[in-house]
Short mmCIF file of C-alpha atoms and ligand atoms in Angstrom, two decimals:
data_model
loop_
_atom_site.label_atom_id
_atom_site.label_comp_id
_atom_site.label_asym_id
_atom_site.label_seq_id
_atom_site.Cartn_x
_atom_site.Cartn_y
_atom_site.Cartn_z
CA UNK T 1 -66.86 9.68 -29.70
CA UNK T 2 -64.68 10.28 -26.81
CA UNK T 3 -65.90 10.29 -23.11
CA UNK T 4 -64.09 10.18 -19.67
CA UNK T 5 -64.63 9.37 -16.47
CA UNK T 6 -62.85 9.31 -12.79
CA UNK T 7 -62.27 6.37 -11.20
CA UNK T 8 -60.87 6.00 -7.90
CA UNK T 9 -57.53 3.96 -8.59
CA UNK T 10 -55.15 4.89 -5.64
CA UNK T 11 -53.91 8.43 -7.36
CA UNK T 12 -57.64 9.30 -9.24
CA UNK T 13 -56.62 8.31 -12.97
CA UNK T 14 -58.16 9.88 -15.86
CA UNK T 15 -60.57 7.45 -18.29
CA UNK T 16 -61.36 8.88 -21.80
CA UNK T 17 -63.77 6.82 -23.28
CA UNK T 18 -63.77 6.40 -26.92
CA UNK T 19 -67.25 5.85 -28.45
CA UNK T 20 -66.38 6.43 -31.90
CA UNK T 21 -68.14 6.08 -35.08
CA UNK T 22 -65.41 3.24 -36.85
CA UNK T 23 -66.27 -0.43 -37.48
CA UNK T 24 -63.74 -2.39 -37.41
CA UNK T 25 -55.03 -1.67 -35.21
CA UNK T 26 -55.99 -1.48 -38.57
CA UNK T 27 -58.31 0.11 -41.07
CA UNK T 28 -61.71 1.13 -39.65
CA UNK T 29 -64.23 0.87 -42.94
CA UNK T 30 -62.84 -2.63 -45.16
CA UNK T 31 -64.52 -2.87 -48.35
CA UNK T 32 -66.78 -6.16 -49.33
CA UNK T 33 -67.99 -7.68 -52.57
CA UNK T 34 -71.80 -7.28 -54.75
CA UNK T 35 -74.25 -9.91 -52.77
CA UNK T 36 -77.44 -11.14 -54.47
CA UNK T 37 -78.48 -7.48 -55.56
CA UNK T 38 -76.64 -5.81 -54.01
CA UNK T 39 -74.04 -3.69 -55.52
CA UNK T 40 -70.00 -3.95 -53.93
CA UNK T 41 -69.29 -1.61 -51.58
CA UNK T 42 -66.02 -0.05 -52.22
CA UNK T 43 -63.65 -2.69 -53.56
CA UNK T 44 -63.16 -6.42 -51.76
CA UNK T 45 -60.91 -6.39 -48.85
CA UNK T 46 -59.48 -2.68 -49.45
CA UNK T 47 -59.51 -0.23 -46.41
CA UNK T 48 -61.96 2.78 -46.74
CA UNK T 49 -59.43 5.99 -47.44
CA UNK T 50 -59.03 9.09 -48.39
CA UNK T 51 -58.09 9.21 -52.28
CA UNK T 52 -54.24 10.22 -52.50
CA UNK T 53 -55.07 11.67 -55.73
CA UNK T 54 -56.99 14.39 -54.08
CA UNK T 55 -54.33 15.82 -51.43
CA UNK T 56 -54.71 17.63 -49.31
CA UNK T 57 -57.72 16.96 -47.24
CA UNK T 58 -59.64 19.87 -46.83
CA UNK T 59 -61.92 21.12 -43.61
CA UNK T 60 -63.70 23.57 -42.59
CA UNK T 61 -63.64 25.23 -38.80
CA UNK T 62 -66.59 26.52 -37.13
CA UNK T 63 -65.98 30.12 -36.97
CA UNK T 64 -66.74 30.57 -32.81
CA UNK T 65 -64.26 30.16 -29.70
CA UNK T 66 -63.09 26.76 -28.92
CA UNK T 67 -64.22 27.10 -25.04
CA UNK T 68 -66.55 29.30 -23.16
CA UNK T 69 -66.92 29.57 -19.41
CA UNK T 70 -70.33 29.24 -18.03
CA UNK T 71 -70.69 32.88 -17.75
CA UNK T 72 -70.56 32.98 -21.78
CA UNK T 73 -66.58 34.97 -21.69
CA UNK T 74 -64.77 33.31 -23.80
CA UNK T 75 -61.67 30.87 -22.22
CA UNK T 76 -60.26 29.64 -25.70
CA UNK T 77 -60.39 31.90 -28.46
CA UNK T 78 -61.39 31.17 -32.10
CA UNK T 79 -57.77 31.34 -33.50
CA UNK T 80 -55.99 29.57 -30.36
CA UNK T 81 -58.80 27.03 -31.73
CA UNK T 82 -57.51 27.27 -34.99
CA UNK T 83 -54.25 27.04 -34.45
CA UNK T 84 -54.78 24.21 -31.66
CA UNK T 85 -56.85 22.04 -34.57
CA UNK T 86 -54.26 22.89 -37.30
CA UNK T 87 -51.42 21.60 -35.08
CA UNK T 88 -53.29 18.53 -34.11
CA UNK T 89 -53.71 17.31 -37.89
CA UNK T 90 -50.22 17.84 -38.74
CA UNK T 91 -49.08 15.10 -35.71
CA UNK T 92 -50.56 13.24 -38.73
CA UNK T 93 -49.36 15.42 -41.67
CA UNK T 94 -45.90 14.93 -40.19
CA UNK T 95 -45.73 11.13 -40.55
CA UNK T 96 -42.86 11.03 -43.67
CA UNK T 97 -43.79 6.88 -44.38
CA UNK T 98 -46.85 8.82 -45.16
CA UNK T 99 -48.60 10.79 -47.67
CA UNK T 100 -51.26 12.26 -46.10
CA UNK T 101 -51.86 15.97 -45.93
CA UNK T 102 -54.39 18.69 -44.53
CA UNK T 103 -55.67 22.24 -45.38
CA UNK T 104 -57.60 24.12 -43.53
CA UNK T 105 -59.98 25.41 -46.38
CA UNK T 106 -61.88 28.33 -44.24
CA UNK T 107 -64.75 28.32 -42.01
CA UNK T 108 -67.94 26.13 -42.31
CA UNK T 109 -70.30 27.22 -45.29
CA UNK T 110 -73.70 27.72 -44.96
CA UNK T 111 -75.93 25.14 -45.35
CA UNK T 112 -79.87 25.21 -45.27
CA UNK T 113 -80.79 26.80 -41.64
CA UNK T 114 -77.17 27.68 -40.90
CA UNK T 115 -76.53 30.58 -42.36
CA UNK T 116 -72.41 31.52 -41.21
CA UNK T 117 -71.41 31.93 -37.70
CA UNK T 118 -70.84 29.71 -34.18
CA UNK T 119 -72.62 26.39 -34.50
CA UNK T 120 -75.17 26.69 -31.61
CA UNK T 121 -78.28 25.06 -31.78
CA UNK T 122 -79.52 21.40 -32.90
CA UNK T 123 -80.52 22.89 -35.91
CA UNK T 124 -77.42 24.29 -36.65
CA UNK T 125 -75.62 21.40 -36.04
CA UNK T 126 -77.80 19.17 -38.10
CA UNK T 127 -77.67 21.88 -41.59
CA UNK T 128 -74.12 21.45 -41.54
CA UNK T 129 -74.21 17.87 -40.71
CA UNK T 130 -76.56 17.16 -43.85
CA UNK T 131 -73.97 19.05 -45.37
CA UNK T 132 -71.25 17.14 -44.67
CA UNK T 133 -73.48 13.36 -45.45
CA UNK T 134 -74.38 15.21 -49.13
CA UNK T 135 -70.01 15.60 -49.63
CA UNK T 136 -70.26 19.24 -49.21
CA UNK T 137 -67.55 20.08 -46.83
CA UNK T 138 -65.71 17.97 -43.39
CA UNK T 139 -66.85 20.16 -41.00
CA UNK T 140 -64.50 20.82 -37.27
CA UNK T 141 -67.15 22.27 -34.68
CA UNK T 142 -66.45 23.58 -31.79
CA UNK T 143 -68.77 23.23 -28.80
CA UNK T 144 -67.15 25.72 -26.95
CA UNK T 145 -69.81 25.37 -24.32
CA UNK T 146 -70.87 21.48 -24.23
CA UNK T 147 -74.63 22.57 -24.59
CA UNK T 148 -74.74 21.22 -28.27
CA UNK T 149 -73.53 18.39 -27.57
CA UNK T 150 -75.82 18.03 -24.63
CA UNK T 151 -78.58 18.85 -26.95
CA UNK T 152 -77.93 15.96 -28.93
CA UNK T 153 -78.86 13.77 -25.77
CA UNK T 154 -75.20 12.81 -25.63
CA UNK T 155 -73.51 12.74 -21.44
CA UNK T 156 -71.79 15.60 -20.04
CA UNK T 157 -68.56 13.02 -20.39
CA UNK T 158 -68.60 13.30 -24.04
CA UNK T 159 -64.71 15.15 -25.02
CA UNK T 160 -65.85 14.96 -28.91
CA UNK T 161 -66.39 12.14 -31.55
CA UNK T 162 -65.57 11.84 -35.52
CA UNK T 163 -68.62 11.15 -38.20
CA UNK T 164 -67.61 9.70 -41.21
CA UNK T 165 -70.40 11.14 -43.69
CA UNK T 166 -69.78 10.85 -47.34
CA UNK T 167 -68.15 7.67 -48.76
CA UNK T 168 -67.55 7.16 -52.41
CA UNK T 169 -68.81 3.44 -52.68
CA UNK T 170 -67.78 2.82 -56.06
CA UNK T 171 -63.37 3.61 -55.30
CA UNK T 172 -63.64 3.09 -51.65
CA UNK T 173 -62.80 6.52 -50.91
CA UNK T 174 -63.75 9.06 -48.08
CA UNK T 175 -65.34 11.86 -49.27
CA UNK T 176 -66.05 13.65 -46.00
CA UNK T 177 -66.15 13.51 -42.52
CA UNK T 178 -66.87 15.46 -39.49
CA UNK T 179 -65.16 16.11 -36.28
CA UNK T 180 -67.12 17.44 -32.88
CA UNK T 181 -65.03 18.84 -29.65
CA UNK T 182 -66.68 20.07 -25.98
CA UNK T 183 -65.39 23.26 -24.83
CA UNK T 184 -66.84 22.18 -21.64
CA UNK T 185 -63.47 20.31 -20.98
CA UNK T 186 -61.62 23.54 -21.50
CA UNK T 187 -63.82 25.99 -19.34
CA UNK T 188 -61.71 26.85 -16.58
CA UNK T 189 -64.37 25.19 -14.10
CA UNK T 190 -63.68 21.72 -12.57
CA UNK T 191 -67.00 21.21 -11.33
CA UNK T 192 -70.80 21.60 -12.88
CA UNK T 193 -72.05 20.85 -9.85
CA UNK T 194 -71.56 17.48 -7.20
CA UNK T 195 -73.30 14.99 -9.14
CA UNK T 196 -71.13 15.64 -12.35
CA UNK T 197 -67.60 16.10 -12.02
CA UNK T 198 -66.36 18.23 -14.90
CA UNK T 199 -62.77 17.65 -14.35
CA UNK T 200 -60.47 19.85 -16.39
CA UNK T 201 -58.67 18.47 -19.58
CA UNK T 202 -54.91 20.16 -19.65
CA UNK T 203 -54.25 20.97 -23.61
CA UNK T 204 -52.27 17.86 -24.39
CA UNK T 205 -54.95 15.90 -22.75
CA UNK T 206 -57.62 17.62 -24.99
CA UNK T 207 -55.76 17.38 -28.30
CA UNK T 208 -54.23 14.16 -27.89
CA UNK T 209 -58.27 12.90 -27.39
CA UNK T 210 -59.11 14.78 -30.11
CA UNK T 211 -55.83 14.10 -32.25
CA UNK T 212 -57.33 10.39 -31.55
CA UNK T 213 -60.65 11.33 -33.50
CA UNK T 214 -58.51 12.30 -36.66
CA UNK T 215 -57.31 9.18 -36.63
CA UNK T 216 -60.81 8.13 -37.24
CA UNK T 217 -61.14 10.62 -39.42
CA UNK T 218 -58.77 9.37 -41.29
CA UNK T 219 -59.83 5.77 -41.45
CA UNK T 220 -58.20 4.16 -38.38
CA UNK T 221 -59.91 1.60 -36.39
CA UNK T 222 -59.15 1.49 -32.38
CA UNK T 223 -56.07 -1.09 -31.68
CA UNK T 224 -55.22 -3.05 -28.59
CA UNK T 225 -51.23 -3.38 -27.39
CA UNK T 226 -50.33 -3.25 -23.51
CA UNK T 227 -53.42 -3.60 -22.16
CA UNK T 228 -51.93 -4.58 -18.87
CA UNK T 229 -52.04 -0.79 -18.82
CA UNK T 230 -54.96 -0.34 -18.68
CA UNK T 231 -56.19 -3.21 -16.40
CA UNK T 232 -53.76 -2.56 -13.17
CA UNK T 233 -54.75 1.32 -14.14
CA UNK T 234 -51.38 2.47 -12.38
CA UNK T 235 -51.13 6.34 -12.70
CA UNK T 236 -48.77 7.69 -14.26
CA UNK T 237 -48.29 4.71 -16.65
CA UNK T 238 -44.87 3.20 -16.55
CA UNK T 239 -43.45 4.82 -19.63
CA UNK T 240 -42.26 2.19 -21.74
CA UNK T 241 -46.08 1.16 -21.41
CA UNK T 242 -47.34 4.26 -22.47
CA UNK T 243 -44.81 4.51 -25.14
CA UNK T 244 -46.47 1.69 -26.83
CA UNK T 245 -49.74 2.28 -25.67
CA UNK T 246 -51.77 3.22 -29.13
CA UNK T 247 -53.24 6.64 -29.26
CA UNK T 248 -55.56 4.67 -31.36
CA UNK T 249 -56.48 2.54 -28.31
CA UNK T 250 -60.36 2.45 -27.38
CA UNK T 251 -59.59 4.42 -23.92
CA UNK T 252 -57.61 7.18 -22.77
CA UNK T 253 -56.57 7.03 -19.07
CA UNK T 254 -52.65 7.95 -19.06
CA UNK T 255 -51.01 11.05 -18.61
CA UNK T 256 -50.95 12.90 -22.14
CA UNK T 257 -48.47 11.63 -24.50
CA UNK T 258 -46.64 14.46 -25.24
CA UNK T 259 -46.65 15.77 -21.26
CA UNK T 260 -44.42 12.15 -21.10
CA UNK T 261 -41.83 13.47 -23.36
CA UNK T 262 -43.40 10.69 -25.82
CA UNK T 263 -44.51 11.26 -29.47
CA UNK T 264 -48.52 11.92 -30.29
CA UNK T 265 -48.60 8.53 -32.01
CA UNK T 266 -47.22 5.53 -31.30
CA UNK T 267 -45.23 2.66 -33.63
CA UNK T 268 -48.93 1.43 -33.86
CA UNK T 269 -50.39 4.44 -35.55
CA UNK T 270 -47.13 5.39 -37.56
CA UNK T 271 -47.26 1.52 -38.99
CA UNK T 272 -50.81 1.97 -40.00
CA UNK T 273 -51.08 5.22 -41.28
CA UNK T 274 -48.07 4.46 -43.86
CA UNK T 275 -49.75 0.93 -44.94
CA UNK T 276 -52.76 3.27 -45.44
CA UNK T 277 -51.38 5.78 -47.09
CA UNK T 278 -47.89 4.48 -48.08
CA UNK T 279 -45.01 7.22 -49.46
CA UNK T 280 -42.10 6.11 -52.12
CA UNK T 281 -39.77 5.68 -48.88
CA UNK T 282 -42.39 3.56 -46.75
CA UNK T 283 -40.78 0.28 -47.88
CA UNK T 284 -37.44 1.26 -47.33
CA UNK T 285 -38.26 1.67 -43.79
CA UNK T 286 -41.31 -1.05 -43.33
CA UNK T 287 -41.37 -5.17 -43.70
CA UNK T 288 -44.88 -7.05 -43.06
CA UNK T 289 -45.51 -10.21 -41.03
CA UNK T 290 -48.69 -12.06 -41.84
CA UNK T 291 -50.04 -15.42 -41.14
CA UNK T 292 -53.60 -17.12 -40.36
CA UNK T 293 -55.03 -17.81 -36.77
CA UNK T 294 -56.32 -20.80 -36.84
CA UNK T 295 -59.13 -23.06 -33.86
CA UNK T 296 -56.91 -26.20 -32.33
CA UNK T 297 -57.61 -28.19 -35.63
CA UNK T 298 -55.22 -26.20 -36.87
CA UNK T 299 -57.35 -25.97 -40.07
CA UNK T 300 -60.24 -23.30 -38.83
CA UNK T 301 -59.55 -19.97 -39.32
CA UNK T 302 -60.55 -17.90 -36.57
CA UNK T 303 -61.54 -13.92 -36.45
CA UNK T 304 -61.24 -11.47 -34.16
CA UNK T 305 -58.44 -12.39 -32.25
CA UNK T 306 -55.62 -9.63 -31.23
CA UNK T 307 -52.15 -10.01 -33.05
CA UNK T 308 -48.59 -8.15 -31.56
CA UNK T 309 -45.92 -7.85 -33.26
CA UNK T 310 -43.45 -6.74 -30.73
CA UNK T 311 -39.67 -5.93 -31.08
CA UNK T 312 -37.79 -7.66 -28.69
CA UNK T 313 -36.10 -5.57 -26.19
CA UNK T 314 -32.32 -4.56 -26.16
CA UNK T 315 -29.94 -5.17 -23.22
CA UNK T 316 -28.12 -2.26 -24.20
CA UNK T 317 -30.35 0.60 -23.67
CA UNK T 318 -32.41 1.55 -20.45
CA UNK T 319 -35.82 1.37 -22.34
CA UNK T 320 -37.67 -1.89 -22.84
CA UNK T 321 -38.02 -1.78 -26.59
CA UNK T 322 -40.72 -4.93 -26.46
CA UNK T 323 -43.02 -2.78 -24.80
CA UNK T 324 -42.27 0.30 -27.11
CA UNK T 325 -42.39 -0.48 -30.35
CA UNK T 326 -45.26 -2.93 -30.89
CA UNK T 327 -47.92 -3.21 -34.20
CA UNK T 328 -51.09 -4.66 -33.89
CA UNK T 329 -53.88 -6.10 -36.14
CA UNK T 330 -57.20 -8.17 -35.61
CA UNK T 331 -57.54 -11.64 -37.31
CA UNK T 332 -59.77 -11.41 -40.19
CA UNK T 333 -59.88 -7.55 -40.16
CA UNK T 334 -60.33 -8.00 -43.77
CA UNK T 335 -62.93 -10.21 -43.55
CA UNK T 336 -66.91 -9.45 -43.09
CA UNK T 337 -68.12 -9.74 -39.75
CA UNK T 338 -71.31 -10.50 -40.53
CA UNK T 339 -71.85 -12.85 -43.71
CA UNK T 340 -75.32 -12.89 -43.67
CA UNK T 341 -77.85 -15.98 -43.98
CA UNK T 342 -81.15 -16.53 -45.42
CA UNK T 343 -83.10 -19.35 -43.25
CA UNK T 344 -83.69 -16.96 -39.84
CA UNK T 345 -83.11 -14.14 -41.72
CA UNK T 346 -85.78 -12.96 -43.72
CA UNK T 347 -88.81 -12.47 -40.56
CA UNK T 348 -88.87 -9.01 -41.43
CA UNK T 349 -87.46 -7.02 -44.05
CA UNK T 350 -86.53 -4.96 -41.05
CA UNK T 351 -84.74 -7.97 -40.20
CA UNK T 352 -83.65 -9.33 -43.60
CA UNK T 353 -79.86 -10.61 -42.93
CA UNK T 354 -79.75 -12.49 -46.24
CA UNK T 355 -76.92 -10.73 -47.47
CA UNK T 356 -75.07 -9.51 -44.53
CA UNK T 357 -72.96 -6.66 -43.76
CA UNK T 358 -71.76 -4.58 -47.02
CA UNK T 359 -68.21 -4.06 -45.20
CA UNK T 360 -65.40 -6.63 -45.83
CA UNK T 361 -64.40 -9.72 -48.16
CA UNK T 362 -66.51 -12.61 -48.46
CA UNK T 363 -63.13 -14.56 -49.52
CA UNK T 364 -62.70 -17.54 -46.93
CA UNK T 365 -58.77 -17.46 -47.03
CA UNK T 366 -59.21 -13.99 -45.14
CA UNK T 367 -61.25 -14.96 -42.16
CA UNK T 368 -58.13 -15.95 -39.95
CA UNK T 369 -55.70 -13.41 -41.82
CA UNK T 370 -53.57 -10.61 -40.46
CA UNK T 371 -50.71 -8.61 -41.95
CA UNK T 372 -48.74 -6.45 -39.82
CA UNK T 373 -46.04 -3.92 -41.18
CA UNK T 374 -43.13 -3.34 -38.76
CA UNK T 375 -40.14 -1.36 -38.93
CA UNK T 376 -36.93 -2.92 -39.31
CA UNK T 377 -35.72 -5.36 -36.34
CA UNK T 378 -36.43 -8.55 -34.22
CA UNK T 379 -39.95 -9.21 -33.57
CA UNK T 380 -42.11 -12.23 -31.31
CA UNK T 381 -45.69 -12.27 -32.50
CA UNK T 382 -48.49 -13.40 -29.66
CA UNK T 383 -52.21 -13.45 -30.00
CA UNK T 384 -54.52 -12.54 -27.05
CA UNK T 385 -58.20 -11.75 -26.97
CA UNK T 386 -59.76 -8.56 -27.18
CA UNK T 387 -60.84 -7.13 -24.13
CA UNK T 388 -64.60 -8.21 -24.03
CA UNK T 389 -65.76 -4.54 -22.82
CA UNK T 390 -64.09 -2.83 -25.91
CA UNK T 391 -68.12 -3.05 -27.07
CA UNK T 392 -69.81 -0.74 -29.58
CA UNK T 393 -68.30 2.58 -29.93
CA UNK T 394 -65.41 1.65 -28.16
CA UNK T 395 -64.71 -2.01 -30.31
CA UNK T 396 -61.71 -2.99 -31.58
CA UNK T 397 -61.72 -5.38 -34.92
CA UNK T 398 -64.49 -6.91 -37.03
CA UNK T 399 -66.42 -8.65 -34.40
CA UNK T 400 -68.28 -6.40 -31.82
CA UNK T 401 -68.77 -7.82 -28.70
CA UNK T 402 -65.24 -9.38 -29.02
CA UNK T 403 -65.07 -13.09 -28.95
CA UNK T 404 -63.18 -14.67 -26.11
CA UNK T 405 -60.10 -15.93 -28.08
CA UNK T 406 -60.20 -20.18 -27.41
CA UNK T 407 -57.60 -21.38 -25.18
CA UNK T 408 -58.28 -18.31 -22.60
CA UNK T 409 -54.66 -17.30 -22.25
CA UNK T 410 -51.86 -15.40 -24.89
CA UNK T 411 -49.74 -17.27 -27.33
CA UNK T 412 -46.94 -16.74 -28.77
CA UNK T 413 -45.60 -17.76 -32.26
CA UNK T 414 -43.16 -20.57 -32.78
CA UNK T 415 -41.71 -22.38 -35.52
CA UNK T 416 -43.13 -25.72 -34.41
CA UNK T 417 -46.97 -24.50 -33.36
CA UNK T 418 -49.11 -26.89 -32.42
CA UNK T 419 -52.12 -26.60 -30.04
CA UNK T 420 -50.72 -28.55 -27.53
CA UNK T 421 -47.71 -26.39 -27.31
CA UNK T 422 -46.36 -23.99 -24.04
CA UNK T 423 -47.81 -21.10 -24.79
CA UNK T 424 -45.05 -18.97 -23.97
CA UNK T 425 -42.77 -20.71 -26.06
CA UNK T 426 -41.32 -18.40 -28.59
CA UNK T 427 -39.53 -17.79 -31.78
CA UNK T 428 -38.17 -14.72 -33.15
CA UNK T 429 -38.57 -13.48 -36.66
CA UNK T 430 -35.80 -10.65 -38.13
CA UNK T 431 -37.55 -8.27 -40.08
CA UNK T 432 -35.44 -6.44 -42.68
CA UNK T 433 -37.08 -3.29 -45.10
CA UNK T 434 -38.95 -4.01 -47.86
CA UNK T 435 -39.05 -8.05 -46.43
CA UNK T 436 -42.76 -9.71 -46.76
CA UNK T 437 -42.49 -12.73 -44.47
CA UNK T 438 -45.97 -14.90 -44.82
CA UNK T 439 -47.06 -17.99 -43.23
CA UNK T 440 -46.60 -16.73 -39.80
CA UNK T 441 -49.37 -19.16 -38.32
CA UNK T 442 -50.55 -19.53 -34.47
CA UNK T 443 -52.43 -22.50 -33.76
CA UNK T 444 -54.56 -21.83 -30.58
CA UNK T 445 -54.68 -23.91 -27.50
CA UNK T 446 -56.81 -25.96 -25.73
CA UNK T 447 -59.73 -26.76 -27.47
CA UNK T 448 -62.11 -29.25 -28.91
CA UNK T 449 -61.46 -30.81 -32.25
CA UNK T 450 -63.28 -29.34 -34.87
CA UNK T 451 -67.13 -30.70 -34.70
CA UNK T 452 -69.46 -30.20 -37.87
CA UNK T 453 -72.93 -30.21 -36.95
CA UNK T 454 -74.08 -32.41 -39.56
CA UNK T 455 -71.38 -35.06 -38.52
CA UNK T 456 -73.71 -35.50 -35.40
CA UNK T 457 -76.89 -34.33 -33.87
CA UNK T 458 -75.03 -31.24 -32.39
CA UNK T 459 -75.36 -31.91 -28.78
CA UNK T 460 -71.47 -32.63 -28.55
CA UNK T 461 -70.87 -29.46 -29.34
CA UNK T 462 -70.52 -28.10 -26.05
CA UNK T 463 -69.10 -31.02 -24.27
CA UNK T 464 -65.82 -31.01 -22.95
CA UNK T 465 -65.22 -34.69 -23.65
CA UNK T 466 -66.56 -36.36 -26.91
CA UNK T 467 -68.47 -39.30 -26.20
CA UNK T 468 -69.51 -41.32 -29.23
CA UNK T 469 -72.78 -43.75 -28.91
CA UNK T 470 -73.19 -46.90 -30.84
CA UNK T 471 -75.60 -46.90 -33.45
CA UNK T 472 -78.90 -47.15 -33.06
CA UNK T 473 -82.06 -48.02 -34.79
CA UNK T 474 -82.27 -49.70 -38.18
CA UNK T 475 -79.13 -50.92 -38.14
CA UNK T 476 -79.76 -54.89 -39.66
CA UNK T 477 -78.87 -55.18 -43.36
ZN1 LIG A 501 -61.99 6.07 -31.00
#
């Protein structure tokens, strides 16, 4: 789901916020093991995708205008529509590390209630829905008036959102999945009335938002690079901050991509999509860097923490590559975030957490993992936390909230890590094609030696100084 808002940043900078329907820079859907009765769900530790075998991906386009003024004339006709959604799967289409293609297989069919024609009503919307959750067809609506989506109790702010519907459980495949776009951003009117701003989207604003729910669509989580960004909200972005800025990122508040003179997706996307989806030439033009983030002991694996991979800059050309070209993943991404547990669990069946989430491995030696494919160069690697309002639709990794990552401030990789280490101290690593460098390791900062609960009565835990007591009680022989 994709929403904006306005906020009042010296020059008034445009917020898209992304509630969308993906778990967990990386995949969004991770498949996890059988647990007690429960059968696997997709196969361990392998992203959710569509099934190469079967390309190309085939949807189906409501058969109304894309946007209608409030007067009912239409502003954005059915085949500018068309054409507009066509366009905006091929930024994805067009990725050559990746095989991944589209066909627009004719309109929507008919399903129960909805019988052909503009999806209108609720009802409408909810036939065709059913008919994408039963596999039948990955339908595009157009809302060319907002009203459905308004009907669905969803705010005026909403620009669209992706459904995944239909998964094949047994391969890990998606089967279908729906995309839903508000016309209301495309209207011609800037205001509905003074309590709710209805600020024009230009085109590229529109697509790339929408261009951002195909990446969904397509099984991409939300990713995190040059968040500074987004936190000193200066608009227009500096460039070479937008130029690495993921389209995949949770929120939209820069200028359009492409009205930058920048590609649709970043080095973030065009990394993911081709480990996703890899073509015979991806690892002739892709290396990986992987490694484990691991507590202060340097022996517990920790998940959910942000990893960069960043090419360092050049000195020879005006752009500042480091900020550019930058792929991202989330520790553990493979990993389940919720393994389940039996004592507290069971209350309810409601409540039963004895098994857990379905998604993502149950295999320990993930938990603190990452692997990151770059494209050829010289690359630092630094960890940071997620931002702790990426929450919910808008998350970012396995864990939703976000953990604060331990030691409170970035790190950066270096050959002698330790947690007592400057932070900013940094090695670089040379990536060449087809390389597969491992054991690229970050010990956090700052923290507490590991502290088992049954190695005390647990009230250390949260003390900043360990203070051990003598024995007490039966103590004589
Ligand atoms: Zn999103």
């Amino acid at each position: 789901m994709i929403r904006r808002t306005v906020v009042p940043v010296g020059v008034a900078a445009l917020i898209i916020f992304c509630a969308c329907s993906a778990l967990a820079g990386g995949p969004g859907l991770v498949g996890g093991p059988s647990v007690g009765n429960r059968a696997a769900f997709g196969s361990d530790a392998q992203p959710f995708i569509w099934n190469p075998a079967r390309m190309p991906i085939g949807y189906r386009i409501d058969p109304g205008p894309m946007a209608v003024g409030p007067s009912g004339t239409v502003v954005i006709d059915h085949a500018t529509g068309v054409q507009r959604v066509q366009n905006m799967f091929s930024v994805w289409a067009s990725v050559n590390t990746a095989v991944l293609s589209f066909t627009n297989a004719g309109p929507l069919l008919s399903a129960g209630s909805y019988t052909g024609g503009d999806v209108q009503t609720a009802a409408q919307f909810n036939a065709v829905m059913g008919s994408c959750n039963s596999g039948q067809q990955s339908p595009i609506i157009f809302d060319a008036d907002g009203k459905l989506i308004a009907s669905l109790g969803l705010p005026p702010e909403v620009i669209g959102f992706n459904s995944k519907c239909a998964l094949d459980t047994v391969n890990g495949y998606i089967l279908t999945s729906a995309i839903v776009m508000n016309g209301e951003f495309q209207d011609g009117v800037s205001q509905i009335n003074s309590a709710v701003p209805n600020l024009e989207l230009t085109a590229n604003e529109f697509d790339q938002a929408i261009t951002h729910e195909i990446g969904h669509f397509v099984g991409l989580d939300h990713s995190q690079i040059n968040l500074n960004t987004y936190l000193q909200r200066t608009f227009p972005c500096d460039l070479d901050d937008l130029a690495g800025l993921p389209l995949m990122f949770p929120i939209s508040f820069c200028q359009a991509r492409k009205d930058a003179g920048l590609p649709v997706l970043s080095s973030d996307e065009e990394a993911w999509i081709s480990s996703l989806y890899p073509a015979a030439i991806t690892a002739a033009n892709y290396g990986t860097l992987s490694g484990t983030i691991f507590f202060g002991d340097g022996i517990t694996p920790i998940q959910g923490v942000n990893v960069i991979a960043r090419q360092i800059d050049d000195p020879n050309t005006p752009e500042d590559e480091s900020r550019r070209i930058a792929v991202s993943a989330v520790s553990g991404y493979l990993f389940t975030s919720n393994p389940g547990q039996s004592v507290t669990a069971a209350l309810s069946k409601a409540e039963d957490n004895t098994n857990g989430s379905p998604t993502g491995s149950r295999n320990p030696s993930l938990i603190g993992y990452y692997q990151i494919s770059v494209p050829p160069g010289v690359y630092t690697v630094e960890v940071e936390s997620i931002y702790d309002q990426f929450v919910g639709g808008s998350s970012v990794g396995p864990l939703d909230p976000p953990v604060p990552m331990p030691g409170g401030f970035p790190k950066f990789w270096n050959q002698n890590g330790s947690p007592f280490d400057f932070p900013l101290q940094r090695d670089t690593i040379t990536v060449h094609a087809g390389d597969r460098i491992t054991g690229i390791d970050v010990i956090l900062n700052a923290i507490p030696d590991r502290f088992d609960q049954f190695e005390d009565s647990g009230y250390l835990m949260d003390a900043p100084v360990m203070k051990l007591s003598p024995p007490t009680g039966d103590t004589s022989a």
